[in-house]
């Protein structure tokens, strides 16, 4: 399959997953439909927009209205089916994790397609996967999840490293993408399930 098509499919899936996550957070704050749509858009396109600006290309969502439509479908999904999804409790967390993994891969693939070295692509993958969540949390006046104890952005970085390793080993790009996706999700799920976190900085100025 052509790499551009793969990137487009991954970006659409990531847009829907992240939009669901952002709209759900807006619903928890009792935002109206417009506010929910704005939060969904922010988390769905924020990271990819920063990535594309840094790569010097037109932001992906400006090339077709399909991403706006996808976010609207996510809004309708939460509005009409949210009460059936809510009892699942972990459904929203799953959507956020899927968005992180999918957009990490999209960021990696697009950066490599623009001739960037792998270390830059890994950073771009992390930005694509996590920056939208930062924008969402700022809009909702929440502490950004990447600054909290739970592992989030590091899952994206490790997924990017696995993607790089797969390419170096000459594995098919589809298999490499699947491996990166699964590892990013697995790290995120395990980190939350077992309360894993990075070491905390300590302030010793008070002795």
JSON list of C-alpha atoms in Angstrom, two decimals:
[
{"chain": "A", "resi": 1, "resn": "UNK", "atom": "CA", "xyz": [0.00, 0.00, 0.00]},
{"chain": "A", "resi": 2, "resn": "UNK", "atom": "CA", "xyz": [1.26, 3.49, -0.85]},
{"chain": "A", "resi": 3, "resn": "UNK", "atom": "CA", "xyz": [2.80, 5.22, 2.19]},
{"chain": "A", "resi": 4, "resn": "UNK", "atom": "CA", "xyz": [0.71, 8.38, 1.68]},
{"chain": "A", "resi": 5, "resn": "UNK", "atom": "CA", "xyz": [-2.45, 6.28, 1.87]},
{"chain": "A", "resi": 6, "resn": "UNK", "atom": "CA", "xyz": [-1.21, 4.57, 5.04]},
{"chain": "A", "resi": 7, "resn": "UNK", "atom": "CA", "xyz": [-0.48, 7.96, 6.64]},
{"chain": "A", "resi": 8, "resn": "UNK", "atom": "CA", "xyz": [-3.93, 9.26, 5.65]},
{"chain": "A", "resi": 9, "resn": "UNK", "atom": "CA", "xyz": [-5.70, 6.22, 7.12]},
{"chain": "A", "resi": 10, "resn": "UNK", "atom": "CA", "xyz": [-3.73, 6.45, 10.36]},
{"chain": "A", "resi": 11, "resn": "UNK", "atom": "CA", "xyz": [-4.42, 10.19, 10.64]},
{"chain": "A", "resi": 12, "resn": "UNK", "atom": "CA", "xyz": [-8.16, 9.61, 10.17]},
{"chain": "A", "resi": 13, "resn": "UNK", "atom": "CA", "xyz": [-8.26, 6.88, 12.79]},
{"chain": "A", "resi": 14, "resn": "UNK", "atom": "CA", "xyz": [-6.19, 9.01, 15.15]},
{"chain": "A", "resi": 15, "resn": "UNK", "atom": "CA", "xyz": [-8.40, 12.04, 14.52]},
{"chain": "A", "resi": 16, "resn": "UNK", "atom": "CA", "xyz": [-11.53, 10.10, 15.47]},
{"chain": "A", "resi": 17, "resn": "UNK", "atom": "CA", "xyz": [-9.94, 8.53, 18.56]},
{"chain": "A", "resi": 18, "resn": "UNK", "atom": "CA", "xyz": [-8.49, 11.81, 19.83]},
{"chain": "A", "resi": 19, "resn": "UNK", "atom": "CA", "xyz": [-11.65, 13.76, 19.02]},
{"chain": "A", "resi": 20, "resn": "UNK", "atom": "CA", "xyz": [-13.69, 11.30, 21.07]},
{"chain": "A", "resi": 21, "resn": "UNK", "atom": "CA", "xyz": [-11.27, 11.80, 23.96]},
{"chain": "A", "resi": 22, "resn": "UNK", "atom": "CA", "xyz": [-11.34, 15.60, 23.76]},
{"chain": "A", "resi": 23, "resn": "UNK", "atom": "CA", "xyz": [-15.12, 15.80, 23.47]},
{"chain": "A", "resi": 24, "resn": "UNK", "atom": "CA", "xyz": [-15.54, 13.47, 26.41]},
{"chain": "A", "resi": 25, "resn": "UNK", "atom": "CA", "xyz": [-13.40, 15.75, 28.59]},
{"chain": "A", "resi": 26, "resn": "UNK", "atom": "CA", "xyz": [-15.46, 18.72, 27.45]},
{"chain": "A", "resi": 27, "resn": "UNK", "atom": "CA", "xyz": [-18.66, 16.84, 28.33]},
{"chain": "A", "resi": 28, "resn": "UNK", "atom": "CA", "xyz": [-17.30, 16.20, 31.83]},
{"chain": "A", "resi": 29, "resn": "UNK", "atom": "CA", "xyz": [-16.97, 20.00, 32.18]},
{"chain": "A", "resi": 30, "resn": "UNK", "atom": "CA", "xyz": [-20.55, 20.45, 30.87]},
{"chain": "A", "resi": 31, "resn": "UNK", "atom": "CA", "xyz": [-19.51, 22.31, 27.72]},
{"chain": "A", "resi": 32, "resn": "UNK", "atom": "CA", "xyz": [-22.10, 22.83, 25.00]},
{"chain": "A", "resi": 33, "resn": "UNK", "atom": "CA", "xyz": [-21.84, 21.20, 21.58]},
{"chain": "A", "resi": 34, "resn": "UNK", "atom": "CA", "xyz": [-19.72, 23.97, 20.13]},
{"chain": "A", "resi": 35, "resn": "UNK", "atom": "CA", "xyz": [-17.32, 23.90, 23.07]},
{"chain": "A", "resi": 36, "resn": "UNK", "atom": "CA", "xyz": [-17.09, 20.14, 22.77]},
{"chain": "A", "resi": 37, "resn": "UNK", "atom": "CA", "xyz": [-16.35, 20.39, 19.06]},
{"chain": "A", "resi": 38, "resn": "UNK", "atom": "CA", "xyz": [-13.59, 22.95, 19.68]},
{"chain": "A", "resi": 39, "resn": "UNK", "atom": "CA", "xyz": [-11.97, 20.68, 22.27]},
{"chain": "A", "resi": 40, "resn": "UNK", "atom": "CA", "xyz": [-12.28, 17.73, 19.93]},
{"chain": "A", "resi": 41, "resn": "UNK", "atom": "CA", "xyz": [-10.64, 19.67, 17.10]},
{"chain": "A", "resi": 42, "resn": "UNK", "atom": "CA", "xyz": [-7.89, 20.96, 19.41]},
{"chain": "A", "resi": 43, "resn": "UNK", "atom": "CA", "xyz": [-6.79, 17.51, 20.51]},
{"chain": "A", "resi": 44, "resn": "UNK", "atom": "CA", "xyz": [-7.34, 15.92, 17.08]},
{"chain": "A", "resi": 45, "resn": "UNK", "atom": "CA", "xyz": [-5.35, 18.36, 14.93]},
{"chain": "A", "resi": 46, "resn": "UNK", "atom": "CA", "xyz": [-3.17, 20.25, 17.41]},
{"chain": "A", "resi": 47, "resn": "UNK", "atom": "CA", "xyz": [-0.15, 17.97, 17.39]},
{"chain": "A", "resi": 48, "resn": "UNK", "atom": "CA", "xyz": [-0.28, 17.33, 13.65]},
{"chain": "A", "resi": 49, "resn": "UNK", "atom": "CA", "xyz": [-0.54, 21.05, 12.96]},
{"chain": "A", "resi": 50, "resn": "UNK", "atom": "CA", "xyz": [2.58, 21.82, 15.01]},
{"chain": "A", "resi": 51, "resn": "UNK", "atom": "CA", "xyz": [4.38, 18.98, 13.24]},
{"chain": "A", "resi": 52, "resn": "UNK", "atom": "CA", "xyz": [3.44, 20.18, 9.76]},
{"chain": "A", "resi": 53, "resn": "UNK", "atom": "CA", "xyz": [4.38, 23.79, 10.51]},
{"chain": "A", "resi": 54, "resn": "UNK", "atom": "CA", "xyz": [7.79, 22.60, 11.74]},
{"chain": "A", "resi": 55, "resn": "UNK", "atom": "CA", "xyz": [8.18, 20.50, 8.58]},
{"chain": "A", "resi": 56, "resn": "UNK", "atom": "CA", "xyz": [7.30, 23.50, 6.42]},
{"chain": "A", "resi": 57, "resn": "UNK", "atom": "CA", "xyz": [4.22, 21.98, 4.80]},
{"chain": "A", "resi": 58, "resn": "UNK", "atom": "CA", "xyz": [0.49, 22.77, 4.75]},
{"chain": "A", "resi": 59, "resn": "UNK", "atom": "CA", "xyz": [-1.18, 21.40, 7.90]},
{"chain": "A", "resi": 60, "resn": "UNK", "atom": "CA", "xyz": [-2.82, 18.09, 7.06]},
{"chain": "A", "resi": 61, "resn": "UNK", "atom": "CA", "xyz": [-6.36, 19.16, 7.99]},
{"chain": "A", "resi": 62, "resn": "UNK", "atom": "CA", "xyz": [-6.26, 22.10, 5.56]},
{"chain": "A", "resi": 63, "resn": "UNK", "atom": "CA", "xyz": [-5.96, 19.81, 2.54]},
{"chain": "A", "resi": 64, "resn": "UNK", "atom": "CA", "xyz": [-9.40, 18.20, 2.94]},
{"chain": "A", "resi": 65, "resn": "UNK", "atom": "CA", "xyz": [-12.53, 18.77, 5.10]},
{"chain": "A", "resi": 66, "resn": "UNK", "atom": "CA", "xyz": [-12.65, 15.09, 6.03]},
{"chain": "A", "resi": 67, "resn": "UNK", "atom": "CA", "xyz": [-10.92, 15.70, 9.38]},
{"chain": "A", "resi": 68, "resn": "UNK", "atom": "CA", "xyz": [-13.50, 18.31, 10.38]},
{"chain": "A", "resi": 69, "resn": "UNK", "atom": "CA", "xyz": [-16.25, 15.90, 9.35]},
{"chain": "A", "resi": 70, "resn": "UNK", "atom": "CA", "xyz": [-14.57, 13.10, 11.29]},
{"chain": "A", "resi": 71, "resn": "UNK", "atom": "CA", "xyz": [-14.52, 15.27, 14.42]},
{"chain": "A", "resi": 72, "resn": "UNK", "atom": "CA", "xyz": [-18.20, 16.10, 13.95]},
{"chain": "A", "resi": 73, "resn": "UNK", "atom": "CA", "xyz": [-19.00, 12.38, 13.74]},
{"chain": "A", "resi": 74, "resn": "UNK", "atom": "CA", "xyz": [-17.07, 11.94, 16.99]},
{"chain": "A", "resi": 75, "resn": "UNK", "atom": "CA", "xyz": [-19.17, 14.73, 18.54]},
{"chain": "A", "resi": 76, "resn": "UNK", "atom": "CA", "xyz": [-22.40, 12.97, 17.50]},
{"chain": "A", "resi": 77, "resn": "UNK", "atom": "CA", "xyz": [-21.03, 9.68, 18.84]},
{"chain": "A", "resi": 78, "resn": "UNK", "atom": "CA", "xyz": [-20.43, 11.17, 22.28]},
{"chain": "A", "resi": 79, "resn": "UNK", "atom": "CA", "xyz": [-23.67, 13.16, 22.25]},
{"chain": "A", "resi": 80, "resn": "UNK", "atom": "CA", "xyz": [-25.95, 10.24, 21.38]},
{"chain": "A", "resi": 81, "resn": "UNK", "atom": "CA", "xyz": [-24.04, 7.17, 22.58]},
{"chain": "A", "resi": 82, "resn": "UNK", "atom": "CA", "xyz": [-21.96, 8.56, 25.42]},
{"chain": "A", "resi": 83, "resn": "UNK", "atom": "CA", "xyz": [-24.33, 7.35, 28.12]},
{"chain": "A", "resi": 84, "resn": "UNK", "atom": "CA", "xyz": [-23.96, 3.78, 26.87]},
{"chain": "A", "resi": 85, "resn": "UNK", "atom": "CA", "xyz": [-20.19, 4.11, 26.69]},
{"chain": "A", "resi": 86, "resn": "UNK", "atom": "CA", "xyz": [-19.79, 5.77, 30.08]},
{"chain": "A", "resi": 87, "resn": "UNK", "atom": "CA", "xyz": [-20.47, 2.62, 32.12]},
{"chain": "A", "resi": 88, "resn": "UNK", "atom": "CA", "xyz": [-17.46, 1.07, 30.40]},
{"chain": "A", "resi": 89, "resn": "UNK", "atom": "CA", "xyz": [-15.37, 3.60, 32.37]},
{"chain": "A", "resi": 90, "resn": "UNK", "atom": "CA", "xyz": [-12.14, 2.71, 30.61]},
{"chain": "A", "resi": 91, "resn": "UNK", "atom": "CA", "xyz": [-13.49, 3.39, 27.11]},
{"chain": "A", "resi": 92, "resn": "UNK", "atom": "CA", "xyz": [-12.39, 7.04, 27.11]},
{"chain": "A", "resi": 93, "resn": "UNK", "atom": "CA", "xyz": [-8.91, 6.13, 28.32]},
{"chain": "A", "resi": 94, "resn": "UNK", "atom": "CA", "xyz": [-8.67, 3.57, 25.52]},
{"chain": "A", "resi": 95, "resn": "UNK", "atom": "CA", "xyz": [-9.62, 6.17, 22.88]},
{"chain": "A", "resi": 96, "resn": "UNK", "atom": "CA", "xyz": [-6.96, 8.54, 24.22]},
{"chain": "A", "resi": 97, "resn": "UNK", "atom": "CA", "xyz": [-4.33, 5.79, 24.12]},
{"chain": "A", "resi": 98, "resn": "UNK", "atom": "CA", "xyz": [-5.29, 4.73, 20.60]},
{"chain": "A", "resi": 99, "resn": "UNK", "atom": "CA", "xyz": [-5.04, 8.34, 19.45]},
{"chain": "A", "resi": 100, "resn": "UNK", "atom": "CA", "xyz": [-1.60, 8.67, 21.01]},
{"chain": "A", "resi": 101, "resn": "UNK", "atom": "CA", "xyz": [-0.31, 5.53, 19.31]},
{"chain": "A", "resi": 102, "resn": "UNK", "atom": "CA", "xyz": [-1.85, 6.28, 15.91]},
{"chain": "A", "resi": 103, "resn": "UNK", "atom": "CA", "xyz": [-0.67, 9.88, 15.76]},
{"chain": "A", "resi": 104, "resn": "UNK", "atom": "CA", "xyz": [2.80, 8.87, 16.93]},
{"chain": "A", "resi": 105, "resn": "UNK", "atom": "CA", "xyz": [3.09, 6.61, 13.89]},
{"chain": "A", "resi": 106, "resn": "UNK", "atom": "CA", "xyz": [1.63, 9.27, 11.58]},
{"chain": "A", "resi": 107, "resn": "UNK", "atom": "CA", "xyz": [4.17, 11.80, 12.84]},
{"chain": "A", "resi": 108, "resn": "UNK", "atom": "CA", "xyz": [7.03, 9.36, 12.35]},
{"chain": "A", "resi": 109, "resn": "UNK", "atom": "CA", "xyz": [6.03, 8.38, 8.84]},
{"chain": "A", "resi": 110, "resn": "UNK", "atom": "CA", "xyz": [5.40, 11.92, 7.63]},
{"chain": "A", "resi": 111, "resn": "UNK", "atom": "CA", "xyz": [8.68, 13.22, 9.07]},
{"chain": "A", "resi": 112, "resn": "UNK", "atom": "CA", "xyz": [10.61, 10.41, 7.40]},
{"chain": "A", "resi": 113, "resn": "UNK", "atom": "CA", "xyz": [8.77, 11.07, 4.13]},
{"chain": "A", "resi": 114, "resn": "UNK", "atom": "CA", "xyz": [10.10, 14.65, 4.35]},
{"chain": "A", "resi": 115, "resn": "UNK", "atom": "CA", "xyz": [13.64, 13.37, 4.64]},
{"chain": "A", "resi": 116, "resn": "UNK", "atom": "CA", "xyz": [14.14, 14.03, 8.35]},
{"chain": "A", "resi": 117, "resn": "UNK", "atom": "CA", "xyz": [16.59, 11.85, 10.32]},
{"chain": "A", "resi": 118, "resn": "UNK", "atom": "CA", "xyz": [15.14, 9.30, 12.69]},
{"chain": "A", "resi": 119, "resn": "UNK", "atom": "CA", "xyz": [15.91, 11.22, 15.87]},
{"chain": "A", "resi": 120, "resn": "UNK", "atom": "CA", "xyz": [13.89, 14.15, 14.51]},
{"chain": "A", "resi": 121, "resn": "UNK", "atom": "CA", "xyz": [11.11, 11.80, 13.37]},
{"chain": "A", "resi": 122, "resn": "UNK", "atom": "CA", "xyz": [10.84, 10.33, 16.87]},
{"chain": "A", "resi": 123, "resn": "UNK", "atom": "CA", "xyz": [10.49, 13.82, 18.36]},
{"chain": "A", "resi": 124, "resn": "UNK", "atom": "CA", "xyz": [7.91, 14.72, 15.69]},
{"chain": "A", "resi": 125, "resn": "UNK", "atom": "CA", "xyz": [6.00, 11.53, 16.48]},
{"chain": "A", "resi": 126, "resn": "UNK", "atom": "CA", "xyz": [5.92, 12.50, 20.15]},
{"chain": "A", "resi": 127, "resn": "UNK", "atom": "CA", "xyz": [4.75, 16.03, 19.31]},
{"chain": "A", "resi": 128, "resn": "UNK", "atom": "CA", "xyz": [2.06, 14.71, 16.98]},
{"chain": "A", "resi": 129, "resn": "UNK", "atom": "CA", "xyz": [0.80, 12.28, 19.60]},
{"chain": "A", "resi": 130, "resn": "UNK", "atom": "CA", "xyz": [0.90, 14.44, 22.72]},
{"chain": "A", "resi": 131, "resn": "UNK", "atom": "CA", "xyz": [0.74, 18.16, 21.83]},
{"chain": "A", "resi": 132, "resn": "UNK", "atom": "CA", "xyz": [-2.98, 18.06, 21.05]},
{"chain": "A", "resi": 133, "resn": "UNK", "atom": "CA", "xyz": [-3.66, 16.77, 24.54]},
{"chain": "A", "resi": 134, "resn": "UNK", "atom": "CA", "xyz": [-1.70, 19.66, 26.02]},
{"chain": "A", "resi": 135, "resn": "UNK", "atom": "CA", "xyz": [-3.82, 22.16, 24.06]},
{"chain": "A", "resi": 136, "resn": "UNK", "atom": "CA", "xyz": [-6.98, 20.38, 25.19]},
{"chain": "A", "resi": 137, "resn": "UNK", "atom": "CA", "xyz": [-5.96, 20.46, 28.84]},
{"chain": "A", "resi": 138, "resn": "UNK", "atom": "CA", "xyz": [-5.05, 24.14, 28.65]},
{"chain": "A", "resi": 139, "resn": "UNK", "atom": "CA", "xyz": [-8.50, 24.91, 27.18]},
{"chain": "A", "resi": 140, "resn": "UNK", "atom": "CA", "xyz": [-10.12, 22.90, 29.97]},
{"chain": "A", "resi": 141, "resn": "UNK", "atom": "CA", "xyz": [-7.92, 24.48, 32.65]},
{"chain": "A", "resi": 142, "resn": "UNK", "atom": "CA", "xyz": [-6.49, 21.08, 33.59]},
{"chain": "A", "resi": 143, "resn": "UNK", "atom": "CA", "xyz": [-2.91, 20.12, 34.32]},
{"chain": "A", "resi": 144, "resn": "UNK", "atom": "CA", "xyz": [-1.56, 18.67, 31.04]},
{"chain": "A", "resi": 145, "resn": "UNK", "atom": "CA", "xyz": [-1.38, 14.89, 31.26]},
{"chain": "A", "resi": 146, "resn": "UNK", "atom": "CA", "xyz": [2.23, 14.81, 30.00]},
{"chain": "A", "resi": 147, "resn": "UNK", "atom": "CA", "xyz": [3.28, 16.71, 33.14]},
{"chain": "A", "resi": 148, "resn": "UNK", "atom": "CA", "xyz": [1.55, 14.28, 35.46]},
{"chain": "A", "resi": 149, "resn": "UNK", "atom": "CA", "xyz": [3.15, 11.20, 36.96]},
{"chain": "A", "resi": 150, "resn": "UNK", "atom": "CA", "xyz": [1.61, 8.70, 34.57]},
{"chain": "A", "resi": 151, "resn": "UNK", "atom": "CA", "xyz": [3.69, 7.72, 31.55]},
{"chain": "A", "resi": 152, "resn": "UNK", "atom": "CA", "xyz": [2.30, 9.35, 28.39]},
{"chain": "A", "resi": 153, "resn": "UNK", "atom": "CA", "xyz": [4.80, 11.06, 26.11]},
{"chain": "A", "resi": 154, "resn": "UNK", "atom": "CA", "xyz": [7.47, 8.47, 26.97]},
{"chain": "A", "resi": 155, "resn": "UNK", "atom": "CA", "xyz": [5.20, 5.75, 25.60]},
{"chain": "A", "resi": 156, "resn": "UNK", "atom": "CA", "xyz": [5.21, 7.68, 22.34]},
{"chain": "A", "resi": 157, "resn": "UNK", "atom": "CA", "xyz": [9.01, 7.99, 22.34]},
{"chain": "A", "resi": 158, "resn": "UNK", "atom": "CA", "xyz": [9.51, 4.28, 23.02]},
{"chain": "A", "resi": 159, "resn": "UNK", "atom": "CA", "xyz": [7.02, 3.41, 20.29]},
{"chain": "A", "resi": 160, "resn": "UNK", "atom": "CA", "xyz": [9.06, 5.61, 17.95]},
{"chain": "A", "resi": 161, "resn": "UNK", "atom": "CA", "xyz": [12.27, 3.80, 18.86]},
{"chain": "A", "resi": 162, "resn": "UNK", "atom": "CA", "xyz": [10.64, 0.47, 18.05]},
{"chain": "A", "resi": 163, "resn": "UNK", "atom": "CA", "xyz": [9.54, 1.89, 14.69]},
{"chain": "A", "resi": 164, "resn": "UNK", "atom": "CA", "xyz": [13.13, 2.95, 14.00]},
{"chain": "A", "resi": 165, "resn": "UNK", "atom": "CA", "xyz": [14.42, -0.50, 15.00]},
{"chain": "A", "resi": 166, "resn": "UNK", "atom": "CA", "xyz": [11.95, -2.21, 12.68]},
{"chain": "A", "resi": 167, "resn": "UNK", "atom": "CA", "xyz": [13.04, -0.07, 9.73]},
{"chain": "A", "resi": 168, "resn": "UNK", "atom": "CA", "xyz": [16.70, -0.71, 10.51]},
{"chain": "A", "resi": 169, "resn": "UNK", "atom": "CA", "xyz": [16.02, -4.46, 10.53]},
{"chain": "A", "resi": 170, "resn": "UNK", "atom": "CA", "xyz": [14.36, -4.18, 7.12]},
{"chain": "A", "resi": 171, "resn": "UNK", "atom": "CA", "xyz": [10.88, -5.21, 8.28]},
{"chain": "A", "resi": 172, "resn": "UNK", "atom": "CA", "xyz": [7.85, -4.29, 6.14]},
{"chain": "A", "resi": 173, "resn": "UNK", "atom": "CA", "xyz": [6.49, -0.84, 7.01]},
{"chain": "A", "resi": 174, "resn": "UNK", "atom": "CA", "xyz": [3.06, -2.29, 7.84]},
{"chain": "A", "resi": 175, "resn": "UNK", "atom": "CA", "xyz": [4.57, -4.73, 10.35]},
{"chain": "A", "resi": 176, "resn": "UNK", "atom": "CA", "xyz": [6.78, -2.01, 11.79]},
{"chain": "A", "resi": 177, "resn": "UNK", "atom": "CA", "xyz": [3.80, 0.33, 12.25]},
{"chain": "A", "resi": 178, "resn": "UNK", "atom": "CA", "xyz": [1.76, -2.41, 13.95]},
{"chain": "A", "resi": 179, "resn": "UNK", "atom": "CA", "xyz": [4.64, -3.20, 16.32]},
{"chain": "A", "resi": 180, "resn": "UNK", "atom": "CA", "xyz": [5.07, 0.47, 17.23]},
{"chain": "A", "resi": 181, "resn": "UNK", "atom": "CA", "xyz": [1.33, 0.87, 17.74]},
{"chain": "A", "resi": 182, "resn": "UNK", "atom": "CA", "xyz": [1.05, -2.17, 20.00]},
{"chain": "A", "resi": 183, "resn": "UNK", "atom": "CA", "xyz": [4.05, -1.23, 22.12]},
{"chain": "A", "resi": 184, "resn": "UNK", "atom": "CA", "xyz": [2.86, 2.36, 22.63]},
{"chain": "A", "resi": 185, "resn": "UNK", "atom": "CA", "xyz": [-0.56, 1.10, 23.74]},
{"chain": "A", "resi": 186, "resn": "UNK", "atom": "CA", "xyz": [0.93, -1.64, 25.93]},
{"chain": "A", "resi": 187, "resn": "UNK", "atom": "CA", "xyz": [3.26, 0.75, 27.76]},
{"chain": "A", "resi": 188, "resn": "UNK", "atom": "CA", "xyz": [0.42, 3.20, 28.38]},
{"chain": "A", "resi": 189, "resn": "UNK", "atom": "CA", "xyz": [-1.96, 0.49, 29.61]},
{"chain": "A", "resi": 190, "resn": "UNK", "atom": "CA", "xyz": [0.64, -1.11, 31.90]},
{"chain": "A", "resi": 191, "resn": "UNK", "atom": "CA", "xyz": [1.75, 2.25, 33.27]},
{"chain": "A", "resi": 192, "resn": "UNK", "atom": "CA", "xyz": [-1.79, 3.12, 34.32]},
{"chain": "A", "resi": 193, "resn": "UNK", "atom": "CA", "xyz": [-2.67, -0.40, 35.49]},
{"chain": "A", "resi": 194, "resn": "UNK", "atom": "CA", "xyz": [0.39, -0.72, 37.72]},
{"chain": "A", "resi": 195, "resn": "UNK", "atom": "CA", "xyz": [0.86, 2.98, 38.54]},
{"chain": "A", "resi": 196, "resn": "UNK", "atom": "CA", "xyz": [4.25, 3.16, 36.84]},
{"chain": "A", "resi": 197, "resn": "UNK", "atom": "CA", "xyz": [5.90, 6.56, 36.51]},
{"chain": "A", "resi": 198, "resn": "UNK", "atom": "CA", "xyz": [9.21, 8.27, 35.92]},
{"chain": "A", "resi": 199, "resn": "UNK", "atom": "CA", "xyz": [11.24, 9.54, 38.91]},
{"chain": "A", "resi": 200, "resn": "UNK", "atom": "CA", "xyz": [9.88, 12.75, 40.41]},
{"chain": "A", "resi": 201, "resn": "UNK", "atom": "CA", "xyz": [11.98, 15.89, 40.68]},
{"chain": "A", "resi": 202, "resn": "UNK", "atom": "CA", "xyz": [12.44, 16.93, 44.29]},
{"chain": "A", "resi": 203, "resn": "UNK", "atom": "CA", "xyz": [12.68, 20.45, 45.58]},
{"chain": "A", "resi": 204, "resn": "UNK", "atom": "CA", "xyz": [15.31, 20.61, 48.33]},
{"chain": "A", "resi": 205, "resn": "UNK", "atom": "CA", "xyz": [15.43, 24.36, 48.75]},
{"chain": "A", "resi": 206, "resn": "UNK", "atom": "CA", "xyz": [13.61, 24.08, 52.05]},
{"chain": "A", "resi": 207, "resn": "UNK", "atom": "CA", "xyz": [16.18, 21.66, 53.32]}
]
